[in-house]
mmCIF file of N, CA and C in Angstrom:
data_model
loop_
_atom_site.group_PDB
_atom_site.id
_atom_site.type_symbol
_atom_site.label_atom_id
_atom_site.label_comp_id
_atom_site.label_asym_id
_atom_site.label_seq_id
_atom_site.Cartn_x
_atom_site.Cartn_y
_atom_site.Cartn_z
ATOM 1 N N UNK A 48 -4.868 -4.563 -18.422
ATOM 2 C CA UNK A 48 -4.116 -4.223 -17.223
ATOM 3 C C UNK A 48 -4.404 -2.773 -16.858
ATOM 4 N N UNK A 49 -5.175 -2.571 -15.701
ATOM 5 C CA UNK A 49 -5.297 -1.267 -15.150
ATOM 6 C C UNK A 49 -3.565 -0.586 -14.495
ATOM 7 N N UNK A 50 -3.969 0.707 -14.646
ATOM 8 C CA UNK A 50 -3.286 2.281 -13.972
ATOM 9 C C UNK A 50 -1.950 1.011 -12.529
ATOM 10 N N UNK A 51 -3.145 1.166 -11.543
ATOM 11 C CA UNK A 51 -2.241 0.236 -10.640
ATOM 12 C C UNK A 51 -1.804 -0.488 -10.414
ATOM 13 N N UNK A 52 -2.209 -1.662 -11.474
ATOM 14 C CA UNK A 52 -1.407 -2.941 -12.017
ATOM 15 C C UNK A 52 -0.069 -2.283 -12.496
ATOM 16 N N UNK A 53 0.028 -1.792 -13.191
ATOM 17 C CA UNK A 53 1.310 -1.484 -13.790
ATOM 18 C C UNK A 53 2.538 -0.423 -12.931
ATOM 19 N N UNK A 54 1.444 0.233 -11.934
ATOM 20 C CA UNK A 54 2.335 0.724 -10.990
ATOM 21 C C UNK A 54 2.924 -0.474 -10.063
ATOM 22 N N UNK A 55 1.882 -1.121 -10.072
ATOM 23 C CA UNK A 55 2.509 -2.854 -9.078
ATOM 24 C C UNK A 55 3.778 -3.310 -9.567
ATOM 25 N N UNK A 56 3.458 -3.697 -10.842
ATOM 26 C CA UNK A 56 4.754 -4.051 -11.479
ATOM 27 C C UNK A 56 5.851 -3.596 -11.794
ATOM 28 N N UNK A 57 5.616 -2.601 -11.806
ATOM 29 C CA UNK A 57 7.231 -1.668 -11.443
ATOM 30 C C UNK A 57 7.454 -1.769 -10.504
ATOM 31 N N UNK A 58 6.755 -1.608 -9.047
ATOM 32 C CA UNK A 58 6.999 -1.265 -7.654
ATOM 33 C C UNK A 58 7.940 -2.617 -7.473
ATOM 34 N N UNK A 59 7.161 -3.864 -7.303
ATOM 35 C CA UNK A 59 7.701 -5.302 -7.476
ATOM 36 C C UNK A 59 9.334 -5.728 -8.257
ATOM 37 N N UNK A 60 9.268 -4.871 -9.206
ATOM 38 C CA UNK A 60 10.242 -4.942 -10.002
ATOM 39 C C UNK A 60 11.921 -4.275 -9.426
ATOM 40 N N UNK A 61 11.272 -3.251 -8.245
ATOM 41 C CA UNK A 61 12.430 -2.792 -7.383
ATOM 42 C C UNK A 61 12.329 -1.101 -7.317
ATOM 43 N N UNK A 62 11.451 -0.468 -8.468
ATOM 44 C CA UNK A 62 11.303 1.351 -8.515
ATOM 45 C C UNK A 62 10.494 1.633 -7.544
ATOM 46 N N UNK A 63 10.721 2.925 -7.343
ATOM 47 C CA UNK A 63 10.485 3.918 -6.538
ATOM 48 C C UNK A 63 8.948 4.676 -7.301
ATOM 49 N N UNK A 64 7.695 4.630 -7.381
ATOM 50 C CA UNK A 64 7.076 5.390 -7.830
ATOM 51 C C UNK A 64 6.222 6.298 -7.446
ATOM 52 N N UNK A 65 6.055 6.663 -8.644
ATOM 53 C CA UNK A 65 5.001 8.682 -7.621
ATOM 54 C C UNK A 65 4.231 8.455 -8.520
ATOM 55 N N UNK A 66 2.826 8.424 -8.151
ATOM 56 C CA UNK A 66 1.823 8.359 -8.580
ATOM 57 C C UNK A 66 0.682 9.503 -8.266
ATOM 58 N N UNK A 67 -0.552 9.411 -8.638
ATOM 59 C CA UNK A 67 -1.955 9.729 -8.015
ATOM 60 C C UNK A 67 -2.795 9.309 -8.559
ATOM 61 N N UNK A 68 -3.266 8.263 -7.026
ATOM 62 C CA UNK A 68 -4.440 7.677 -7.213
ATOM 63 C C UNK A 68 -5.792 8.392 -7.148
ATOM 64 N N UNK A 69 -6.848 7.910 -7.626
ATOM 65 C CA UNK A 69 -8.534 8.583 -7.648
ATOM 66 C C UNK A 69 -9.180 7.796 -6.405
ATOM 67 N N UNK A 70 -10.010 8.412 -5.991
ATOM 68 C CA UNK A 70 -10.865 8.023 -5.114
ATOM 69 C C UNK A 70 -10.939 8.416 -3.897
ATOM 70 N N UNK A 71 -12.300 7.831 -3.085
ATOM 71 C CA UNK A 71 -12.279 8.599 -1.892
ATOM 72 C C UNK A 71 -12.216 7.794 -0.132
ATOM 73 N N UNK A 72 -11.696 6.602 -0.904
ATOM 74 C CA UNK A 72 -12.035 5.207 0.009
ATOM 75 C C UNK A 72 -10.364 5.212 1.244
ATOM 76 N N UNK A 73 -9.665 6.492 0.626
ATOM 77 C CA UNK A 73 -8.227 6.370 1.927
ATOM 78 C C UNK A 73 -8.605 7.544 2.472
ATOM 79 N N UNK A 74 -9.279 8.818 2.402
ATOM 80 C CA UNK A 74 -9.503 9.875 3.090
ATOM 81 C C UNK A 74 -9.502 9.885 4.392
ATOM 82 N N UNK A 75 -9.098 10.476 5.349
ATOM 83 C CA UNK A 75 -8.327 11.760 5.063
ATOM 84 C C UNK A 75 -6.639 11.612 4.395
ATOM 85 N N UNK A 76 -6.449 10.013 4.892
ATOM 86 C CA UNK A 76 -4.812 9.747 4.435
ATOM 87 C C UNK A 76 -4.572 10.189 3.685
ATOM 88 N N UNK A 77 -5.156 9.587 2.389
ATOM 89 C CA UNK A 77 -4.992 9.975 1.255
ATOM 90 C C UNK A 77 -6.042 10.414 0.198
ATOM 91 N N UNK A 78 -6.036 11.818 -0.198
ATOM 92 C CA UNK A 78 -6.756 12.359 -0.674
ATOM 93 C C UNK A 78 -6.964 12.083 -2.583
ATOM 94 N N UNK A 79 -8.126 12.034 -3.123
ATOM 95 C CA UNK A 79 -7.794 11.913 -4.989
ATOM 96 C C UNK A 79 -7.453 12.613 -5.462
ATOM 97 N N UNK A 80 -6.195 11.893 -6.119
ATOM 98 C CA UNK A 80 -5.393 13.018 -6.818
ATOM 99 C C UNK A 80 -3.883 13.359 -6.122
ATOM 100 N N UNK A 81 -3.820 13.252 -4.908
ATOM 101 C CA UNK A 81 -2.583 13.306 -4.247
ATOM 102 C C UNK A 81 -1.572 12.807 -4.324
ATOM 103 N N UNK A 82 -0.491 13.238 -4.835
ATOM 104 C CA UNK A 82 0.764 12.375 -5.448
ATOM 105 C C UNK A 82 1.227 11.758 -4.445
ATOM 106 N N UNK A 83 1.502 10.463 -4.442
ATOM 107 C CA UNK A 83 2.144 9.309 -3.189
ATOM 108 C C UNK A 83 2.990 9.092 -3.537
ATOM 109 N N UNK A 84 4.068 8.639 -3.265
ATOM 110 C CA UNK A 84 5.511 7.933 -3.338
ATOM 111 C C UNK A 84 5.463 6.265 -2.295
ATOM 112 N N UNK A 85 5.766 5.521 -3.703
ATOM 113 C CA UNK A 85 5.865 4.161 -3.071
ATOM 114 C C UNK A 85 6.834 3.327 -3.382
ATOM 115 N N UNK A 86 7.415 2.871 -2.573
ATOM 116 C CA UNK A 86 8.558 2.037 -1.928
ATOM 117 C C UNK A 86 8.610 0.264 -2.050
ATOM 118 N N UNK A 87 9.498 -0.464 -2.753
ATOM 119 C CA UNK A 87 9.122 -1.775 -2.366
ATOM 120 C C UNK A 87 8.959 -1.725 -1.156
ATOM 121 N N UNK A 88 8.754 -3.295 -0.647
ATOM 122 C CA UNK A 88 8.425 -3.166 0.912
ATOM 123 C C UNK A 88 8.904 -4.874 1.204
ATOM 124 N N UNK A 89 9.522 -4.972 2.526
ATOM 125 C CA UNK A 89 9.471 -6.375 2.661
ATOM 126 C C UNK A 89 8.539 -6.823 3.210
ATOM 127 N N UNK A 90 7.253 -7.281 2.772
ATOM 128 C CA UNK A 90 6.231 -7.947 3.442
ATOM 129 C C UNK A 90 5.735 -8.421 5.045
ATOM 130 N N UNK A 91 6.803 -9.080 5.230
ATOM 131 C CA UNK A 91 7.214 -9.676 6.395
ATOM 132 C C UNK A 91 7.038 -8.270 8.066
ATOM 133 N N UNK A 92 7.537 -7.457 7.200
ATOM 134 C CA UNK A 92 7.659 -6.049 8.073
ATOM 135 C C UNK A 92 6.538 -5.069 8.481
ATOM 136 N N UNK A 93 5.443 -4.915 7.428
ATOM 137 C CA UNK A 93 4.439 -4.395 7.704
ATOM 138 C C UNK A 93 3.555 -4.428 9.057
ATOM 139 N N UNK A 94 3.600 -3.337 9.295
ATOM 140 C CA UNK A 94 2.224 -3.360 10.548
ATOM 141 C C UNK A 94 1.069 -2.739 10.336
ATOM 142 N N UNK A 95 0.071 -3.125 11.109
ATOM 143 C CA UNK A 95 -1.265 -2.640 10.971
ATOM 144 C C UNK A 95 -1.187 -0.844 11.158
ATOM 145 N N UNK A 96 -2.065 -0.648 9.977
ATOM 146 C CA UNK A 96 -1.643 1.221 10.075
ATOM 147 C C UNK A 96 -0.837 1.548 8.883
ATOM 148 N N UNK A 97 -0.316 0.728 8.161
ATOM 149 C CA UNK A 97 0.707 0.857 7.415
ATOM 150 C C UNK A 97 -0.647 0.663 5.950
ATOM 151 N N UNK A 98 -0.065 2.407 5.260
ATOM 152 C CA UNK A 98 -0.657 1.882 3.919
ATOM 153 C C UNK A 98 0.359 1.141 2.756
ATOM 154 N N UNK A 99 -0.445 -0.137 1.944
ATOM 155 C CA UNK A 99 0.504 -0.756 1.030
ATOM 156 C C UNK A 99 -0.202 -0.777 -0.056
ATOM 157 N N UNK A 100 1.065 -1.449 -1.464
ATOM 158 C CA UNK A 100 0.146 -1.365 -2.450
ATOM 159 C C UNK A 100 0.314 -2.888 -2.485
ATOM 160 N N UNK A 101 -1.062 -3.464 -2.857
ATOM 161 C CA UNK A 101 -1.036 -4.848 -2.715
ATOM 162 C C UNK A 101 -1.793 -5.687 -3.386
ATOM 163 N N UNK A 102 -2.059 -6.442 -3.988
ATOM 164 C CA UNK A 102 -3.319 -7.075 -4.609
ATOM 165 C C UNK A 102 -3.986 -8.378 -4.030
ATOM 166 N N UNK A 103 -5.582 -8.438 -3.989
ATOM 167 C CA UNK A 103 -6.393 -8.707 -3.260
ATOM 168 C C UNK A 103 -7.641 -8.469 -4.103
ATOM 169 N N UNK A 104 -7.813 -10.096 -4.527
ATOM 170 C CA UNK A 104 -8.900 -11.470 -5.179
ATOM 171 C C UNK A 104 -8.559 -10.358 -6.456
ATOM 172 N N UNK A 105 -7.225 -10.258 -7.446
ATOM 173 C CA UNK A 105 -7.418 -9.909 -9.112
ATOM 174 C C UNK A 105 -7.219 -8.410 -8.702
ATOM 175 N N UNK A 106 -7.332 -7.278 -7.736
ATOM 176 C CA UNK A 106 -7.161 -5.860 -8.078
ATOM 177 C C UNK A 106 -6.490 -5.416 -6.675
ATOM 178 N N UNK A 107 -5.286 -4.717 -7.330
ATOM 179 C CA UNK A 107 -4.379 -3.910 -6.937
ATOM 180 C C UNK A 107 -5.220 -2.632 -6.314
ATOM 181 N N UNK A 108 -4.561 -2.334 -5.109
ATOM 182 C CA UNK A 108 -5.180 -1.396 -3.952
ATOM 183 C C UNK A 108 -4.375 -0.762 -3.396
ATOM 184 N N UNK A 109 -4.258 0.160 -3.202
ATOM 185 C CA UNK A 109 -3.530 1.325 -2.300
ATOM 186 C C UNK A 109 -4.353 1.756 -0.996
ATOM 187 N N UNK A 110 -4.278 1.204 0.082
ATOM 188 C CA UNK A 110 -5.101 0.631 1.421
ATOM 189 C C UNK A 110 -4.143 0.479 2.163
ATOM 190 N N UNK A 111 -4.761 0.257 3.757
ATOM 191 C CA UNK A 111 -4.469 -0.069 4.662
ATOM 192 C C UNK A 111 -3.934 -1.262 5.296
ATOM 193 N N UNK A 112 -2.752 -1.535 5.942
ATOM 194 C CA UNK A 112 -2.777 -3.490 6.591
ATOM 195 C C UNK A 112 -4.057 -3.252 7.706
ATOM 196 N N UNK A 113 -4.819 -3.992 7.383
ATOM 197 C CA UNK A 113 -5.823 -3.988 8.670
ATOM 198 C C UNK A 113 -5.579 -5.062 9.971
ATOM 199 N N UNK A 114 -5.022 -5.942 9.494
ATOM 200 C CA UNK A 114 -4.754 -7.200 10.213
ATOM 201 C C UNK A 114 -3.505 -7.748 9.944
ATOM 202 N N UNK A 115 -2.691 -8.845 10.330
ATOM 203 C CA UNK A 115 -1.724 -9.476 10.222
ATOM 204 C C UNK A 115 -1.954 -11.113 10.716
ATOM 205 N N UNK A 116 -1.441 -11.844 9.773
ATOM 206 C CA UNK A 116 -1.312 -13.368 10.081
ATOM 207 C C UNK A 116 -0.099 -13.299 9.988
ATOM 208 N N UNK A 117 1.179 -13.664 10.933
ATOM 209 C CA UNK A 117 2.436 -13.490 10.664
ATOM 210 C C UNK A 117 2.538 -15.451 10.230
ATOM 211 N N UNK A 118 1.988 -16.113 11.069
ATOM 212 C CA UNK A 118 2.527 -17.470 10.552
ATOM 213 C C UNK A 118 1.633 -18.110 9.174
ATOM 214 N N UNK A 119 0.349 -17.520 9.020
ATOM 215 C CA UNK A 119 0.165 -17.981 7.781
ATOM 216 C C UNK A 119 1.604 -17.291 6.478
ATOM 217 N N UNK A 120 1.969 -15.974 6.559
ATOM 218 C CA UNK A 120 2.177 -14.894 5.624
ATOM 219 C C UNK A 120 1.589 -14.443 4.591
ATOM 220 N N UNK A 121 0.446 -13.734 5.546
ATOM 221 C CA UNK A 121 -0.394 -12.981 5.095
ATOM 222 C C UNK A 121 -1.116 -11.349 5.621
ATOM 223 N N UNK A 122 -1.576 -10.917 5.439
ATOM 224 C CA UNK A 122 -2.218 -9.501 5.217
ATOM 225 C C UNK A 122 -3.713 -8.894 4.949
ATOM 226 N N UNK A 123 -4.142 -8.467 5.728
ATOM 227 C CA UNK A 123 -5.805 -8.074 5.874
ATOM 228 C C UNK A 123 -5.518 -6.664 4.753
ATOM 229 N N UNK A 124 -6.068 -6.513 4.158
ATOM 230 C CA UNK A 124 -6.478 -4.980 3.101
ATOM 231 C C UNK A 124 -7.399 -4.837 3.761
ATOM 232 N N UNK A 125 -8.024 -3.399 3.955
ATOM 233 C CA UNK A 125 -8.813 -2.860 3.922
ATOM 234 C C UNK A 125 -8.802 -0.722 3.815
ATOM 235 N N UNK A 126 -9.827 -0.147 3.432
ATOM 236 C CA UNK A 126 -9.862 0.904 3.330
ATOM 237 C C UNK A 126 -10.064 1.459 4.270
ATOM 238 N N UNK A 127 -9.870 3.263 4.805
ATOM 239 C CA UNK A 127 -9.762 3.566 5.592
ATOM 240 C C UNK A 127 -11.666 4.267 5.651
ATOM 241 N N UNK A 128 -12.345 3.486 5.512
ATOM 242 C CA UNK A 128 -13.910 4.192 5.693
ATOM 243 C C UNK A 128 -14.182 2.141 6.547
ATOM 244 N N UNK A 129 -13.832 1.883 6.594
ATOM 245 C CA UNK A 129 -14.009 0.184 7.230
ATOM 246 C C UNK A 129 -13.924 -1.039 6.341
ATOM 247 N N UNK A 130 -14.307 -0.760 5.216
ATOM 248 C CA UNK A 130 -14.393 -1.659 4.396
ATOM 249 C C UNK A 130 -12.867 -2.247 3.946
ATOM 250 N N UNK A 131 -13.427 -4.081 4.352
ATOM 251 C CA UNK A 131 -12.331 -4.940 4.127
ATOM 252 C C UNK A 131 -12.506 -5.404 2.545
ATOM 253 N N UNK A 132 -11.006 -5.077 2.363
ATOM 254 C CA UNK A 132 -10.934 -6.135 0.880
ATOM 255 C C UNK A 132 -10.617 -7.585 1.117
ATOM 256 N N UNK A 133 -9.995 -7.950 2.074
ATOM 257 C CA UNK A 133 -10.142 -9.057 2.298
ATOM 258 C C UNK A 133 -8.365 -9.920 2.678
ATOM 259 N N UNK A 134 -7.659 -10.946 2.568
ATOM 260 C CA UNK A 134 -6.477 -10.931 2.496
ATOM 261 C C UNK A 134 -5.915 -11.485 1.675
ATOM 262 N N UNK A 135 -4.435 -11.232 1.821
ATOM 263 C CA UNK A 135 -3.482 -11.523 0.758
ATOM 264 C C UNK A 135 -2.096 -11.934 1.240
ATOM 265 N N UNK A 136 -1.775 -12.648 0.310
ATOM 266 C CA UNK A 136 -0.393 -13.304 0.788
ATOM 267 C C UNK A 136 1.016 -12.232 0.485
ATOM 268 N N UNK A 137 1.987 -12.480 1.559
ATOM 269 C CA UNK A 137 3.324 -11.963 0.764
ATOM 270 C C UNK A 137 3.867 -11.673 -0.167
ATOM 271 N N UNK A 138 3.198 -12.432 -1.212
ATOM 272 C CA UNK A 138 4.100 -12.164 -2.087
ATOM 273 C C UNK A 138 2.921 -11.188 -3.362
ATOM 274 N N UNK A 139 1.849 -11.123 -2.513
ATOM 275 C CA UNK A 139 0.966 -9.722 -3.525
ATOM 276 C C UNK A 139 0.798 -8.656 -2.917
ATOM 277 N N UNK A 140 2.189 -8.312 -1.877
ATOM 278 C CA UNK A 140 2.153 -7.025 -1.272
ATOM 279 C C UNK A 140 3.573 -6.192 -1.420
ATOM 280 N N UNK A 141 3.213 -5.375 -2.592
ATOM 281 C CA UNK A 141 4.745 -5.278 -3.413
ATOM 282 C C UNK A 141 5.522 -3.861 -2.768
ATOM 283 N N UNK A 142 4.642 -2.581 -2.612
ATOM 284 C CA UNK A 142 5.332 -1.483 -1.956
ATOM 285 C C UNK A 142 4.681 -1.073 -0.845
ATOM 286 N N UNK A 143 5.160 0.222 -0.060
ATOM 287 C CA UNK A 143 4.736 0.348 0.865
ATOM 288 C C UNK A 143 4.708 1.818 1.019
ATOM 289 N N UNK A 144 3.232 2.819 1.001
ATOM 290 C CA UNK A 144 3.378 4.532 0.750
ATOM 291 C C UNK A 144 4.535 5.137 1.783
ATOM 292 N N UNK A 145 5.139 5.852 1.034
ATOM 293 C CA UNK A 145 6.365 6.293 2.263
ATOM 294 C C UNK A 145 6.488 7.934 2.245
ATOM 295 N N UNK A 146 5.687 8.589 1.491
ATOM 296 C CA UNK A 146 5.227 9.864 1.328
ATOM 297 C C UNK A 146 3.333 10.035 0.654
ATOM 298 N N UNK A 147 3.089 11.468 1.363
ATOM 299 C CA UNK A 147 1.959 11.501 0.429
ATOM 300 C C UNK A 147 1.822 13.187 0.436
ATOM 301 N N UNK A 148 1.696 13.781 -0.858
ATOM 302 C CA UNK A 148 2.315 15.343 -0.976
ATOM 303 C C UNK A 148 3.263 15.865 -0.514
ATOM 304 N N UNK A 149 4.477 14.754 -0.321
ATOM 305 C CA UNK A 149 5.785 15.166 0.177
ATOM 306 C C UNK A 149 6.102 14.980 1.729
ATOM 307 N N UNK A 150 5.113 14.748 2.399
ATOM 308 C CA UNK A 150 4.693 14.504 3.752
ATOM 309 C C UNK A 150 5.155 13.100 4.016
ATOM 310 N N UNK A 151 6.320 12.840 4.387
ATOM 311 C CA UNK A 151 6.771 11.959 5.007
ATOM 312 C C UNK A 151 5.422 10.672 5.964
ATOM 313 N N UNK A 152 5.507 9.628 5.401
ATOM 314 C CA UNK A 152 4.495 8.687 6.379
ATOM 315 C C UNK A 152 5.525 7.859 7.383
ATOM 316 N N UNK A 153 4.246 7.672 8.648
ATOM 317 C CA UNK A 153 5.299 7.493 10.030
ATOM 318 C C UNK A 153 5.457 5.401 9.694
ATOM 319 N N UNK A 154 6.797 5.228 10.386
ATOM 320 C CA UNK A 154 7.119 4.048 10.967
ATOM 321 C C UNK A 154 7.379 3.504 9.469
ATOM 322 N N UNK A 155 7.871 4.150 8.209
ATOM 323 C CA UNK A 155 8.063 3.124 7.472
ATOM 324 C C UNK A 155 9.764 3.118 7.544
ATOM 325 N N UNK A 156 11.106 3.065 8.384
ATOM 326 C CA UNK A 156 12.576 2.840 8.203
ATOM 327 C C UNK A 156 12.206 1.600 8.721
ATOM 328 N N UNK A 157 13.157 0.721 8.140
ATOM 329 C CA UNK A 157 13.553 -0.699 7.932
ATOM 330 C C UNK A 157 12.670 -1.510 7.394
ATOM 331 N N UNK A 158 11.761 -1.036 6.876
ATOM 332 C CA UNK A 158 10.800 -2.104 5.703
ATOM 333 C C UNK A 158 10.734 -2.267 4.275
ATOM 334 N N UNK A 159 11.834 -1.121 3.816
ATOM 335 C CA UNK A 159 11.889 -0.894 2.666
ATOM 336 C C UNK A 159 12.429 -2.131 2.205
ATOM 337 N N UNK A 160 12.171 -2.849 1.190
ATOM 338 C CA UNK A 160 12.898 -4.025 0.546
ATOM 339 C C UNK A 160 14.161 -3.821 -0.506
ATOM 340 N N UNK A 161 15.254 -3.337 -0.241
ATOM 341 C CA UNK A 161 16.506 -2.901 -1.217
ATOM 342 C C UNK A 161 17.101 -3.665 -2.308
#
């Protein structure tokens, strides 16, 4: 079980976590190394623009909603350089970034899952 698996499973589980992820695939959003704060999330609520943490085909991602199927209930991943991970259902989209270096991220009130 990788780093973000286990942040998944807490997130899922109902906590609040602060992390920092590596890499360079959310830039400028999110930079490696930048402590994020993530939020359950109610699935259902997400909009495109919205970064989540979510898993998509076996690995957990901290990405973008790129797309929305509201009547399948489902969710496009992808990174912020274009590249799609591909989609995922409701119920493998567990939090939702609601800070990143303390910097408040826009449009996430009323999606939080309580």
């Amino acid at each position: 079980m990788g780093a973000l698996d286990m942040v998944a499973a807490r997130v899922a589980a109902g906590a609040t976590v602060q992390f920092r992820p590596s890499g360079s695939s959310m830039v400028p959003l999110v930079r490696s190394r930048d402590l994020v704060t993530v939020r359950p999330v109610d699935p259902a609520k997400v909009e495109v623009g919205d970064i989540v943490l979510a898993k998509v085909a076996g690995t957990v991602y901290l990405h973008l909603v790129s797309a929305i199927d509201a009547a399948g209930g489902r969710v496009q991943i992808s990174n912020n350089r274009g590249r799609i991970n591909g989609w995922t259902g409701h119920a493998k989209v567990y939090g939702i970034c609601v800070a990143v270096e303390g910097a408040r991220r826009p449009r996430v009130d009323g999606k939080i899952r309580q």
